[in-house]
Amino acid sequence: MCSWPVPREPLRRVAVTGGTHGNEMSGIYLVRHWLRAPGEPQRPSFSATPVLANPAATAACRCYVGRDLNRTFTSAFLTATAHPGDPYEVTRAQELNRLVGPKDSGRAFAFILDLHNTTANMAACLFVDNAHDAFALHLCRHLQLQSPELPCRVFLSQVPGKESFHLDSIAKNGMTLELGPQPQGVLRADLFTRMRALVAAALDFIELFNQGTALPAFEMEAYRSLSFVDFPRTEAGDLAGTVHPQLQDRDFEPLRPGAPIFQMFSGEDVLYEGESTVHPVFINEAAYYEKGIAFFQTEKLTFSVPALPALAPTTTRGP
């Protein structure tokens, strides 16, 4: 399934972005630390640039101030003529595109690792566009092998036929790291430490690749979104119930037909009526209440990832 072109030259410019959502604190404080002490993310073969993606939302400790920044990196937004009434995040997306892009250009950064937290019980989850991105999938496998006793799942995020709208799409290669559960506006030491270790391992992988390390083929499990499910609602649009206790905190676990998914305020249970087993994720995620999403339904896939060949020796420094 994997035929996406892998980089043919060393990755020289890497960005680590935090605060794309201004109330997801692990990435925010990692980036703030690295802006004061930038030596930690650097590696011998490339420069790593920490970027606070959404300063206005971070200052307000809000997900965003105008619109969701991580839904704003499409060509339509990035190339639009600026207007005084534009949401802040549209202007900021264009600034980031100039800083680490432009998207779909030879001048873009080689790689972006975008850092997020979720309130859902998803542990570490790595978001890759699709099952054809062999370089990103090898990076995911490298991260999984660093601490095999800890969950580190892969989520295939791109909708077929649609342009990617996430921040990491403006680089030549990219990936998003979600880590939870962590409440919005809260910094937990255990998750901060876990994110720091995962970022370090990702940067180490890029260094290995740049130094000409070849990596063997392997089989990978990943999850792909099928649809989302909204909460039960009243005729006025208010919540009529909430996530059932038997579903809460069971992200990535199998959900079988007939299992309870919601508990109505009136007392009865709402059961899952699908015809097949799915794997819910982002269960009861706080940021998705406004989007009308109680959880995503995903399918679990297993596929082959081809070997990653060693880079040919080079004496020049590429982008």
Coordinates of C-alpha atoms in Angstrom, one line a residue:
M1 CA 0.0 0.0 0.0
C2 CA 2.9 2.4 0.6
S3 CA 4.3 4.1 -2.5
W4 CA 4.6 7.7 -1.4
P5 CA 8.0 9.1 -2.4
V6 CA 10.5 9.2 0.5
P7 CA 13.0 12.1 0.8
R8 CA 16.0 11.7 -1.6
E9 CA 18.3 14.0 0.3
P10 CA 19.0 14.8 4.0
L11 CA 16.4 16.8 5.9
R12 CA 18.2 20.0 6.8
R13 CA 15.4 22.2 8.2
V14 CA 12.9 20.9 10.7
A15 CA 10.3 22.8 12.7
V16 CA 8.7 21.6 16.0
T17 CA 5.5 23.5 16.5
G18 CA 3.4 23.8 19.7
G19 CA 0.4 25.9 20.6
T20 CA -1.5 25.4 17.4
H21 CA -4.3 25.2 19.9
G22 CA -3.6 27.7 22.6
N23 CA -4.8 25.6 25.6
E24 CA -2.8 22.4 24.9
M25 CA 0.0 23.0 27.3
S26 CA 2.6 20.3 26.7
G27 CA 3.7 21.5 23.3
I28 CA 3.4 25.2 24.4
Y29 CA 5.8 24.8 27.2
L30 CA 8.2 22.6 25.3
V31 CA 8.4 25.3 22.6
R32 CA 8.7 28.1 25.1
H33 CA 11.6 26.2 26.8
W34 CA 13.4 25.7 23.5
L35 CA 12.9 29.3 22.5
R36 CA 14.9 30.2 25.6
A37 CA 17.4 27.3 25.4
P38 CA 17.4 26.2 21.7
G39 CA 20.2 23.6 22.0
E40 CA 18.2 20.6 23.0
P41 CA 16.3 19.9 19.7
Q42 CA 19.4 20.4 17.5
R43 CA 21.1 17.5 15.8
P44 CA 24.5 17.4 13.9
S45 CA 22.9 17.1 10.4
F46 CA 20.0 19.5 10.7
S47 CA 18.7 22.6 12.4
A48 CA 15.5 22.3 14.4
T49 CA 13.3 25.5 14.8
P50 CA 10.8 25.7 17.7
V51 CA 7.7 27.7 16.7
L52 CA 4.8 28.9 18.9
A53 CA 2.1 28.5 16.3
N54 CA -0.8 30.5 17.7
P55 CA 0.6 33.2 20.1
A56 CA -2.8 35.0 20.5
A57 CA -4.7 31.9 21.5
T58 CA -1.8 30.8 23.7
A59 CA -1.9 34.2 25.5
A60 CA -5.6 33.8 26.0
C61 CA -5.3 30.1 26.9
R62 CA -8.0 29.3 24.4
C63 CA -8.1 26.8 21.6
Y64 CA -8.3 29.7 19.1
V65 CA -9.4 33.3 19.0
G66 CA -11.1 33.5 15.5
R67 CA -11.2 30.0 13.9
D68 CA -9.4 26.7 14.4
L69 CA -5.9 27.3 13.1
N70 CA -5.4 23.6 12.4
R71 CA -8.2 23.7 9.8
T72 CA -6.8 26.7 8.0
F73 CA -3.8 25.5 6.0
T74 CA -5.6 24.9 2.7
S75 CA -4.6 26.7 -0.5
A76 CA -7.8 28.8 -0.4
F77 CA -6.8 30.3 2.9
L78 CA -3.0 30.5 2.3
T79 CA -3.4 32.4 -1.0
A80 CA -6.3 34.6 -0.1
T81 CA -6.0 38.3 -0.3
A82 CA -5.8 39.7 3.2
H83 CA -8.7 41.8 4.6
P84 CA -9.0 43.7 7.8
G85 CA -11.8 41.6 9.1
D86 CA -10.1 38.2 8.6
P87 CA -10.0 35.9 11.6
Y88 CA -6.6 36.1 13.4
E89 CA -5.9 32.5 12.5
V90 CA -6.1 33.1 8.8
T91 CA -3.5 35.8 9.0
R92 CA -1.3 33.6 11.3
A93 CA -1.6 30.6 8.9
Q94 CA -0.3 32.8 6.1
E95 CA 2.6 34.0 8.3
L96 CA 3.5 30.4 9.2
N97 CA 3.3 29.5 5.5
R98 CA 5.8 32.2 4.8
L99 CA 8.0 31.1 7.7
V100 CA 8.2 27.3 7.2
G101 CA 6.5 26.9 3.7
P102 CA 5.4 27.8 1.3
K103 CA 3.1 24.8 1.0
D104 CA 3.8 22.6 -2.0
S105 CA 7.1 24.4 -2.8
G106 CA 10.7 23.5 -3.0
R107 CA 11.5 26.2 -0.4
A108 CA 9.4 24.6 2.4
F109 CA 10.9 23.1 5.5
A110 CA 11.8 19.5 5.2
F111 CA 9.7 18.3 8.2
I112 CA 7.2 19.7 10.7
L113 CA 6.3 17.9 13.9
D114 CA 3.2 19.5 15.4
L115 CA 2.5 18.9 19.1
H116 CA -1.0 18.6 20.5
N117 CA -2.8 17.4 23.6
T118 CA -6.2 15.8 23.8
T119 CA -8.6 15.5 26.8
A120 CA -9.5 12.0 25.5
N121 CA -7.8 8.9 26.8
M122 CA -5.7 8.3 23.7
A123 CA -2.2 8.1 25.2
A124 CA 0.3 8.8 22.4
C125 CA -1.2 8.9 18.9
L126 CA 0.7 9.8 15.7
F127 CA -1.2 11.4 12.9
V128 CA 0.0 10.6 9.4
D129 CA -1.7 11.6 6.2
N130 CA -2.1 8.1 4.7
A131 CA -0.8 4.6 4.4
H132 CA 1.4 5.6 1.4
D133 CA 3.7 7.9 3.5
A134 CA 6.5 5.4 4.0
F135 CA 8.9 7.9 5.6
A136 CA 6.4 9.0 8.3
L137 CA 5.4 5.4 9.0
H138 CA 9.0 4.4 9.5
L139 CA 9.3 7.3 11.9
C140 CA 6.2 6.1 13.7
R141 CA 7.6 2.6 14.0
H142 CA 10.8 4.1 15.4
L143 CA 8.8 5.9 18.1
Q144 CA 6.8 2.7 18.9
L145 CA 10.0 0.7 19.5
Q146 CA 11.5 3.2 21.9
S147 CA 9.0 2.3 24.6
P148 CA 7.1 -0.8 23.4
E149 CA 5.3 -1.1 26.8
L150 CA 3.5 2.3 26.2
P151 CA 0.7 2.8 23.7
C152 CA 1.8 4.7 20.6
R153 CA -0.9 4.3 17.9
V154 CA -1.0 5.5 14.4
F155 CA -4.0 7.4 12.9
L156 CA -4.4 8.0 9.2
S157 CA -5.9 11.4 9.1
Q158 CA -6.3 12.6 5.5
V159 CA -9.8 12.3 3.9
P160 CA -9.3 10.8 0.4
G161 CA -9.7 13.4 -2.4
K162 CA -9.4 16.4 0.0
E163 CA -6.5 18.7 0.6
S164 CA -4.9 18.4 4.0
F165 CA -5.7 21.4 6.1
H166 CA -3.3 20.7 9.1
L167 CA -0.3 22.8 10.0
D168 CA 2.2 20.0 9.2
S169 CA 1.0 19.9 5.6
I170 CA 2.9 23.1 4.7
A171 CA 6.2 21.3 5.0
K172 CA 7.5 18.7 2.6
N173 CA 7.0 16.0 5.2
G174 CA 5.2 16.1 8.5
M175 CA 3.4 14.5 11.4
T176 CA 1.2 15.4 14.3
L177 CA 1.6 14.1 17.8
E178 CA -1.5 13.9 20.1
L179 CA -1.0 13.1 23.7
G180 CA -3.6 12.6 26.4
P181 CA -5.5 12.6 28.5
Q182 CA -4.8 16.2 29.7
P183 CA -7.3 18.8 30.6
Q184 CA -7.3 22.0 28.6
G185 CA -5.2 24.7 30.2
V186 CA -3.4 22.2 32.4
L187 CA 0.2 21.0 32.3
R188 CA 0.9 17.5 33.6
A189 CA 4.5 16.5 34.3
D190 CA 4.1 12.9 33.1
L191 CA 2.7 13.9 29.7
F192 CA 5.2 16.8 29.4
T193 CA 8.0 14.3 30.0
R194 CA 6.5 11.7 27.6
M195 CA 6.1 14.4 24.8
R196 CA 9.7 15.5 25.3
A197 CA 11.0 12.0 25.0
L198 CA 8.9 11.3 21.8
V199 CA 10.1 14.5 20.2
A200 CA 13.7 13.6 21.0
A201 CA 13.2 10.2 19.5
A202 CA 11.7 11.7 16.3
L203 CA 14.6 14.0 15.9
D204 CA 17.0 11.1 16.5
F205 CA 15.2 9.2 13.7
I206 CA 15.7 12.1 11.3
E207 CA 19.4 12.2 12.2
L208 CA 19.6 8.4 11.5
F209 CA 18.0 8.9 8.1
N210 CA 20.3 11.8 7.3
Q211 CA 23.3 9.7 8.2
G212 CA 22.3 7.0 5.6
T213 CA 20.7 4.4 7.8
A214 CA 18.6 1.8 5.9
L215 CA 15.5 0.4 7.6
P216 CA 13.8 -2.9 6.8
A217 CA 10.1 -3.4 5.8
F218 CA 7.6 -4.2 8.5
E219 CA 3.8 -4.8 9.1
M220 CA 1.9 -1.9 10.8
E221 CA -1.4 -1.5 12.5
A222 CA -3.2 1.9 12.1
Y223 CA -6.6 3.4 12.4
R224 CA -8.6 5.2 9.7
S225 CA -11.6 7.5 10.3
L226 CA -14.9 6.3 9.0
S227 CA -17.4 8.9 10.4
F228 CA -18.2 10.8 13.6
V229 CA -21.1 10.5 16.0
D230 CA -22.8 13.5 17.6
F231 CA -24.3 13.5 21.1
P232 CA -28.0 12.9 21.5
R233 CA -29.7 16.3 21.4
T234 CA -33.0 18.0 22.2
E235 CA -35.1 19.7 19.5
A236 CA -33.4 22.9 20.6
G237 CA -30.0 21.5 20.0
D238 CA -29.0 21.1 23.6
L239 CA -27.4 17.9 24.9
A240 CA -30.0 15.2 25.9
G241 CA -27.3 12.8 27.2
T242 CA -23.6 12.2 27.5
V243 CA -21.1 9.5 26.8
H244 CA -21.9 6.2 28.5
P245 CA -19.7 5.2 31.4
Q246 CA -19.0 1.9 29.6
L247 CA -17.6 3.8 26.6
Q248 CA -15.8 6.7 28.4
D249 CA -12.0 6.4 28.3
R250 CA -12.0 3.4 26.0
D251 CA -10.4 5.0 23.0
F252 CA -9.2 2.5 20.4
E253 CA -11.0 -0.4 22.0
P254 CA -13.5 -2.4 19.9
L255 CA -17.1 -1.1 20.0
R256 CA -19.5 -3.9 19.0
P257 CA -23.1 -3.6 17.8
G258 CA -25.5 -3.4 20.8
A259 CA -23.0 -1.9 23.2
P260 CA -24.1 1.3 25.1
I261 CA -22.6 4.6 23.8
F262 CA -24.7 7.3 25.5
Q263 CA -26.6 7.7 28.7
M264 CA -29.6 9.9 28.4
F265 CA -30.4 12.4 31.1
S266 CA -33.8 10.7 31.3
G267 CA -32.1 7.5 32.4
E268 CA -32.2 5.2 29.4
D269 CA -29.1 3.9 27.4
V270 CA -28.5 4.6 23.7
L271 CA -26.9 1.5 22.0
Y272 CA -24.5 1.4 19.1
E273 CA -26.6 0.3 16.1
G274 CA -23.9 -0.1 13.5
E275 CA -23.5 -3.4 11.6
S276 CA -19.8 -3.9 12.3
T277 CA -17.2 -3.4 15.0
V278 CA -15.5 0.0 15.1
H279 CA -12.8 1.6 17.2
P280 CA -13.9 4.9 18.8
V281 CA -11.3 7.7 19.3
F282 CA -11.4 11.2 20.6
I283 CA -14.2 10.0 23.0
N284 CA -15.7 13.0 24.8
E285 CA -13.0 15.3 23.5
A286 CA -13.6 18.8 25.0
A287 CA -12.6 20.7 21.8
Y288 CA -15.2 18.7 19.7
Y289 CA -18.3 19.8 21.7
E290 CA -18.6 22.9 19.5
K291 CA -18.1 20.7 16.4
G292 CA -21.0 18.4 17.3
I293 CA -18.7 15.3 17.7
A294 CA -18.9 12.9 20.7
F295 CA -16.4 10.5 19.1
F296 CA -15.0 9.3 15.8
Q297 CA -15.6 5.9 14.5
T298 CA -12.4 4.3 13.0
E299 CA -11.5 1.0 11.4
K300 CA -8.3 -0.9 12.3
L301 CA -6.0 -1.7 9.4
T302 CA -2.9 -3.8 9.0
F303 CA -0.7 -3.2 6.0
S304 CA 2.9 -3.6 4.8
V305 CA 5.4 -0.7 4.9
P306 CA 8.3 -1.2 2.5
A307 CA 11.9 -0.9 3.4
L308 CA 13.4 2.6 3.7
P309 CA 16.6 2.7 1.6
A310 CA 19.7 4.5 2.7
L311 CA 20.3 7.9 1.3
A312 CA 23.0 8.2 -1.4
P313 CA 26.1 9.9 -0.1
T314 CA 26.0 13.7 -0.6
T315 CA 28.3 16.6 0.0
T316 CA 25.8 19.4 -0.4
R317 CA 23.2 20.8 2.0
G318 CA 19.7 20.7 0.7
P319 CA 16.6 22.3 2.2

